Amino acid sequence: MTKQIVLKSRPVGVPTLKNFETKTVELSAIANGEVRLVAHTVSVDPYMRGRMSDAKSYVAPYSVGEAIAGGVVARVVESKSDSLKVGDYVMGMLPWQEEMVVPAAGLQVVDGNIAPLSYYLGVLGMPGLTAYFGLLDIGKPKAGETVVVSGAAGAVGMVVGQIAKIQGCRVVGIAGDDAKVNYLLNEMHFDAVINYKTTTNLDAALAEACPTGVDVYFDNVGGEISDSVVAQINKGARIIICGQISLYNETSVPMGPRIQPTILKRSALMQGFIVSNYAERFPEGFKALASWVTAGKLKYAQTTLKGFDKLPEAFIGLFEGKNTGKLLVEM
Amino acid sequence: MTKQIVLKSRPVGVPTLKNFETKTVELSAIANGEVRLVAHTVSVDPYMRGRMSDAKSYVAPYSVGEAIAGGVVARVVESKSDSLKVGDYVMGMLPWQEEMVVPAAGLQVVDGNIAPLSYYLGVLGMPGLTAYFGLLDIGKPKAGETVVVSGAAGAVGMVVGQIAKIQGCRVVGIAGDDAKVNYLLNEMHFDAVINYKTTTNLDAALAEACPTGVDVYFDNVGGEISDSVVAQINKGARIIICGQISLYNETSVPMGPRIQPTILKRSALMQGFIVSNYAERFPEGFKALASWVTAGKLKYAQTTLKGFDKLPEAFIGLFEGKNTGKLLVEM
């Protein structure tokens, strides 16, 4: 018997604890090619909000009554697979479940000697790869250009900013509290960081932080923050649409200023993406990220809650901007 | 002495005849390297509306009190240039003036034997090159894909649709009256054309015309028409922002549904451009367009008004959707 957390009902607007339910389920017997895992660290990510709705999106929705699934690092405690042995740590898209029996295929062995295990859910996992491919492949930042990133203190944003610094860019972050602002300035060496919640005039603050305009905008947030940034893009700017967390809990179609006239006048590019578009190039991205981490050029922050039962609370916290860096739940 | 048409005042909202004024001016003496020209055919184009405002845009604004300038085909009547002789026809960005003295440099000799002279302001000129580079370089349509073009009966739109047909695509046009719809269906062999003014449900009409969704959207119009199209784009769709004629006369910031969530969910690309971005490749584009025209694969429609004094009226007519194909004024 083991505990799992299921989607009890689809959230309308901001998710609440009532949308989740903890169940006790029986583990199936382990078959050939399968392993039994004990969860070690579980990731909560903004994109999961989309999977809780049944609207058409880029990933299939969760089913009501079934376990939530996402990135999990786990330890192998029993193996009927030639490729995995007891004691190995693996990462995969797995259910929110304390213990589980799953096929070994599709699991990635992770090495705690290269970096903390939790990094495989963050800077060396999906968030890091998202930052790497979105910024470099779509944004194509050139040394001396100005890169603005929203959600700058998030799991993706802080990697984006640091990679942009490595490329020789001026990096301007937008975040939601002063502790995050100071962290990004002092620990991650952003050139400027704006607290969008306390600034009285975001347009003016951006203009001051970007004296030569915005060449690349890596957008994790959307909404009014993006209105400000898009209004200040330069000719030939690239806008990477990675997330729109400010809009995920909207219950009606969000309205705003039309951006096509600006896209036209500035000959700008806007591109949406999901990291799995780059699956074939993950080894390249992992290698680069790991080399920057081990060289000390790429730092990473995490906010960790303790205990399986904290998962729903952790997930909801994403939308309150509580996390600096990757938000995780450790068992 | 010769007549010229100047911008008397900057239009607020829809331009009116009162924004223009006809003046009589003295011709300067012809210097070495210069030619004297008599205007033959003058182009009116939607982008000129932007130049009548003093807002920052991709082309410098016209000055109040000075001649409007745009694409003009003219005949050389006197030459102090080695490169041009009396009787040559040339095309250039020239003032709205019946007769003018200008430097020969910057003028392009045009050949009435390849195509009617007016084509150098249309299918073989800026509008044709705009369609060619926007569709092929940004849109990258593949055979079997569905291409939607707004402003389909305009100078650019009708070329876009026909090039997309040449590429083996399903082509769906959006236009504003039944004569245009029939013309595009019968003469230019579009697969479907929607009259957005008479359809009761544009979303449903588009869904019917695009049973496998929209892969490429070439947007000349913007506004609510684009809201409908963008909602039906496929994963990996490309949206080319070429014009936004429905918004050019707005006096406040146009509002609409935010499109970034759709761009994200569909991993779509949106790119604004101006044809001069492709100046180095104009010979390639001209060659392709001319070969399609002479092979009878690319037809072209024009609406021609007669008489220099008709220029302001012709320009204003662009925003009333009166023209099928290129709108021109012949002297």
PDB file of N, CA, C and O in Angstrom, chain B residues 220-247:
ATOM      1  N   ASN B 220      -2.611  40.786 -43.371  1.00  0.00           N
ATOM      2  CA  ASN B 220      -2.540  42.168 -43.856  1.00  0.00           C
ATOM      3  C   ASN B 220      -3.471  43.101 -43.101  1.00  0.00           C
ATOM      4  O   ASN B 220      -3.460  44.303 -43.351  1.00  0.00           O
ATOM      5  N   VAL B 221      -4.313  42.548 -42.238  1.00  0.00           N
ATOM      6  CA  VAL B 221      -5.489  43.274 -41.776  1.00  0.00           C
ATOM      7  C   VAL B 221      -5.520  43.475 -40.258  1.00  0.00           C
ATOM      8  O   VAL B 221      -5.801  44.555 -39.773  1.00  0.00           O
ATOM      9  N   GLY B 222      -5.272  42.419 -39.493  1.00  0.00           N
ATOM     10  CA  GLY B 222      -5.314  42.512 -38.033  1.00  0.00           C
ATOM     11  C   GLY B 222      -6.728  42.611 -37.477  1.00  0.00           C
ATOM     12  O   GLY B 222      -7.712  42.394 -38.190  1.00  0.00           O
ATOM     13  N   GLY B 223      -6.806  42.919 -36.178  1.00  0.00           N
ATOM     14  CA  GLY B 223      -8.097  43.104 -35.527  1.00  0.00           C
ATOM     15  C   GLY B 223      -8.870  41.803 -35.386  1.00  0.00           C
ATOM     16  O   GLY B 223      -8.289  40.730 -35.214  1.00  0.00           O
ATOM     17  N   GLU B 224     -10.182  41.898 -35.447  1.00  0.00           N
ATOM     18  CA  GLU B 224     -11.037  40.750 -35.130  1.00  0.00           C
ATOM     19  C   GLU B 224     -10.888  39.595 -36.117  1.00  0.00           C
ATOM     20  O   GLU B 224     -11.072  38.435 -35.759  1.00  0.00           O
ATOM     21  N   ILE B 225     -10.583  39.921 -37.364  1.00  0.00           N
ATOM     22  CA  ILE B 225     -10.352  38.855 -38.344  1.00  0.00           C
ATOM     23  C   ILE B 225      -9.186  37.983 -37.870  1.00  0.00           C
ATOM     24  O   ILE B 225      -9.260  36.750 -37.872  1.00  0.00           O
ATOM     25  N   SER B 226      -8.136  38.629 -37.409  1.00  0.00           N
ATOM     26  CA  SER B 226      -6.978  37.867 -36.931  1.00  0.00           C
ATOM     27  C   SER B 226      -7.292  37.085 -35.668  1.00  0.00           C
ATOM     28  O   SER B 226      -6.753  35.996 -35.467  1.00  0.00           O
ATOM     29  N   ASP B 227      -8.146  37.621 -34.817  1.00  0.00           N
ATOM     30  CA  ASP B 227      -8.529  36.868 -33.612  1.00  0.00           C
ATOM     31  C   ASP B 227      -9.091  35.504 -34.012  1.00  0.00           C
ATOM     32  O   ASP B 227      -8.770  34.480 -33.409  1.00  0.00           O
ATOM     33  N   SER B 228      -9.942  35.506 -35.025  1.00  0.00           N
ATOM     34  CA  SER B 228     -10.549  34.255 -35.499  1.00  0.00           C
ATOM     35  C   SER B 228      -9.498  33.302 -36.054  1.00  0.00           C
ATOM     36  O   SER B 228      -9.513  32.111 -35.755  1.00  0.00           O
ATOM     37  N   VAL B 229      -8.614  33.823 -36.872  1.00  0.00           N
ATOM     38  CA  VAL B 229      -7.628  32.949 -37.521  1.00  0.00           C
ATOM     39  C   VAL B 229      -6.646  32.387 -36.492  1.00  0.00           C
ATOM     40  O   VAL B 229      -6.369  31.185 -36.480  1.00  0.00           O
ATOM     41  N   VAL B 230      -6.145  33.266 -35.627  1.00  0.00           N
ATOM     42  CA  VAL B 230      -5.130  32.824 -34.658  1.00  0.00           C
ATOM     43  C   VAL B 230      -5.690  31.723 -33.757  1.00  0.00           C
ATOM     44  O   VAL B 230      -4.980  30.801 -33.366  1.00  0.00           O
ATOM     45  N   ALA B 231      -6.984  31.801 -33.449  1.00  0.00           N
ATOM     46  CA  ALA B 231      -7.595  30.780 -32.588  1.00  0.00           C
ATOM     47  C   ALA B 231      -7.587  29.401 -33.251  1.00  0.00           C
ATOM     48  O   ALA B 231      -7.761  28.385 -32.573  1.00  0.00           O
ATOM     49  N   GLN B 232      -7.377  29.362 -34.576  1.00  0.00           N
ATOM     50  CA  GLN B 232      -7.465  28.073 -35.269  1.00  0.00           C
ATOM     51  C   GLN B 232      -6.125  27.616 -35.837  1.00  0.00           C
ATOM     52  O   GLN B 232      -6.072  26.727 -36.700  1.00  0.00           O
ATOM     53  N   ILE B 233      -5.025  28.187 -35.345  1.00  0.00           N
ATOM     54  CA  ILE B 233      -3.716  27.763 -35.871  1.00  0.00           C
ATOM     55  C   ILE B 233      -3.333  26.392 -35.316  1.00  0.00           C
ATOM     56  O   ILE B 233      -3.701  26.019 -34.212  1.00  0.00           O
ATOM     57  N   ASN B 234      -2.569  25.696 -36.130  1.00  0.00           N
ATOM     58  CA  ASN B 234      -2.041  24.381 -35.752  1.00  0.00           C
ATOM     59  C   ASN B 234      -0.731  24.515 -34.986  1.00  0.00           C
ATOM     60  O   ASN B 234      -0.093  25.571 -34.995  1.00  0.00           O
ATOM     61  N   LYS B 235      -0.318  23.406 -34.391  1.00  0.00           N
ATOM     62  CA  LYS B 235       1.001  23.348 -33.761  1.00  0.00           C
ATOM     63  C   LYS B 235       2.063  23.688 -34.820  1.00  0.00           C
ATOM     64  O   LYS B 235       2.001  23.209 -35.950  1.00  0.00           O
ATOM     65  N   GLY B 236       2.993  24.543 -34.455  1.00  0.00           N
ATOM     66  CA  GLY B 236       4.064  24.907 -35.382  1.00  0.00           C
ATOM     67  C   GLY B 236       3.651  25.897 -36.462  1.00  0.00           C
ATOM     68  O   GLY B 236       4.366  26.073 -37.459  1.00  0.00           O
ATOM     69  N   ALA B 237       2.508  26.569 -36.273  1.00  0.00           N
ATOM     70  CA  ALA B 237       2.036  27.520 -37.288  1.00  0.00           C
ATOM     71  C   ALA B 237       2.956  28.733 -37.385  1.00  0.00           C
ATOM     72  O   ALA B 237       3.664  29.063 -36.427  1.00  0.00           O
ATOM     73  N   ARG B 238       2.948  29.353 -38.556  1.00  0.00           N
ATOM     74  CA  ARG B 238       3.709  30.575 -38.788  1.00  0.00           C
ATOM     75  C   ARG B 238       2.731  31.699 -39.131  1.00  0.00           C
ATOM     76  O   ARG B 238       1.900  31.538 -40.025  1.00  0.00           O
ATOM     77  N   ILE B 239       2.860  32.818 -38.418  1.00  0.00           N
ATOM     78  CA  ILE B 239       1.997  33.976 -38.639  1.00  0.00           C
ATOM     79  C   ILE B 239       2.873  35.113 -39.130  1.00  0.00           C
ATOM     80  O   ILE B 239       3.808  35.529 -38.430  1.00  0.00           O
ATOM     81  N   ILE B 240       2.590  35.584 -40.329  1.00  0.00           N
ATOM     82  CA  ILE B 240       3.366  36.663 -40.930  1.00  0.00           C
ATOM     83  C   ILE B 240       2.586  37.957 -40.748  1.00  0.00           C
ATOM     84  O   ILE B 240       1.469  38.078 -41.238  1.00  0.00           O
ATOM     85  N   ILE B 241       3.180  38.907 -40.027  1.00  0.00           N
ATOM     86  CA  ILE B 241       2.508  40.197 -39.831  1.00  0.00           C
ATOM     87  C   ILE B 241       3.054  41.165 -40.870  1.00  0.00           C
ATOM     88  O   ILE B 241       4.163  41.686 -40.747  1.00  0.00           O
ATOM     89  N   CYS B 242       2.247  41.364 -41.908  1.00  0.00           N
ATOM     90  CA  CYS B 242       2.656  42.208 -43.034  1.00  0.00           C
ATOM     91  C   CYS B 242       1.973  43.561 -42.968  1.00  0.00           C
ATOM     92  O   CYS B 242       2.533  44.576 -43.338  1.00  0.00           O
ATOM     93  N   GLY B 243       0.736  43.575 -42.504  1.00  0.00           N
ATOM     94  CA  GLY B 243      -0.016  44.818 -42.400  1.00  0.00           C
ATOM     95  C   GLY B 243      -1.110  44.663 -41.368  1.00  0.00           C
ATOM     96  O   GLY B 243      -1.426  43.550 -40.947  1.00  0.00           O
ATOM     97  N   GLN B 244      -1.635  45.789 -40.943  1.00  0.00           N
ATOM     98  CA  GLN B 244      -2.701  45.792 -39.920  1.00  0.00           C
ATOM     99  C   GLN B 244      -3.688  46.884 -40.307  1.00  0.00           C
ATOM    100  O   GLN B 244      -4.047  47.731 -39.490  1.00  0.00           O
ATOM    101  N   ILE B 245      -4.142  46.837 -41.568  1.00  0.00           N
ATOM    102  CA  ILE B 245      -4.889  47.982 -42.101  1.00  0.00           C
ATOM    103  C   ILE B 245      -6.142  48.287 -41.296  1.00  0.00           C
ATOM    104  O   ILE B 245      -6.556  49.445 -41.217  1.00  0.00           O
ATOM    105  N   SER B 246      -6.719  47.294 -40.630  1.00  0.00           N
ATOM    106  CA  SER B 246      -7.940  47.559 -39.860  1.00  0.00           C
ATOM    107  C   SER B 246      -7.654  48.439 -38.645  1.00  0.00           C
ATOM    108  O   SER B 246      -8.579  48.968 -38.033  1.00  0.00           O
ATOM    109  N   LEU B 247      -6.373  48.583 -38.289  1.00  0.00           N
ATOM    110  CA  LEU B 247      -6.031  49.334 -37.074  1.00  0.00           C
ATOM    111  C   LEU B 247      -5.345  50.664 -37.349  1.00  0.00           C
ATOM    112  O   LEU B 247      -5.130  51.456 -36.431  1.00  0.00           O
TER     113      LEU B 247
END
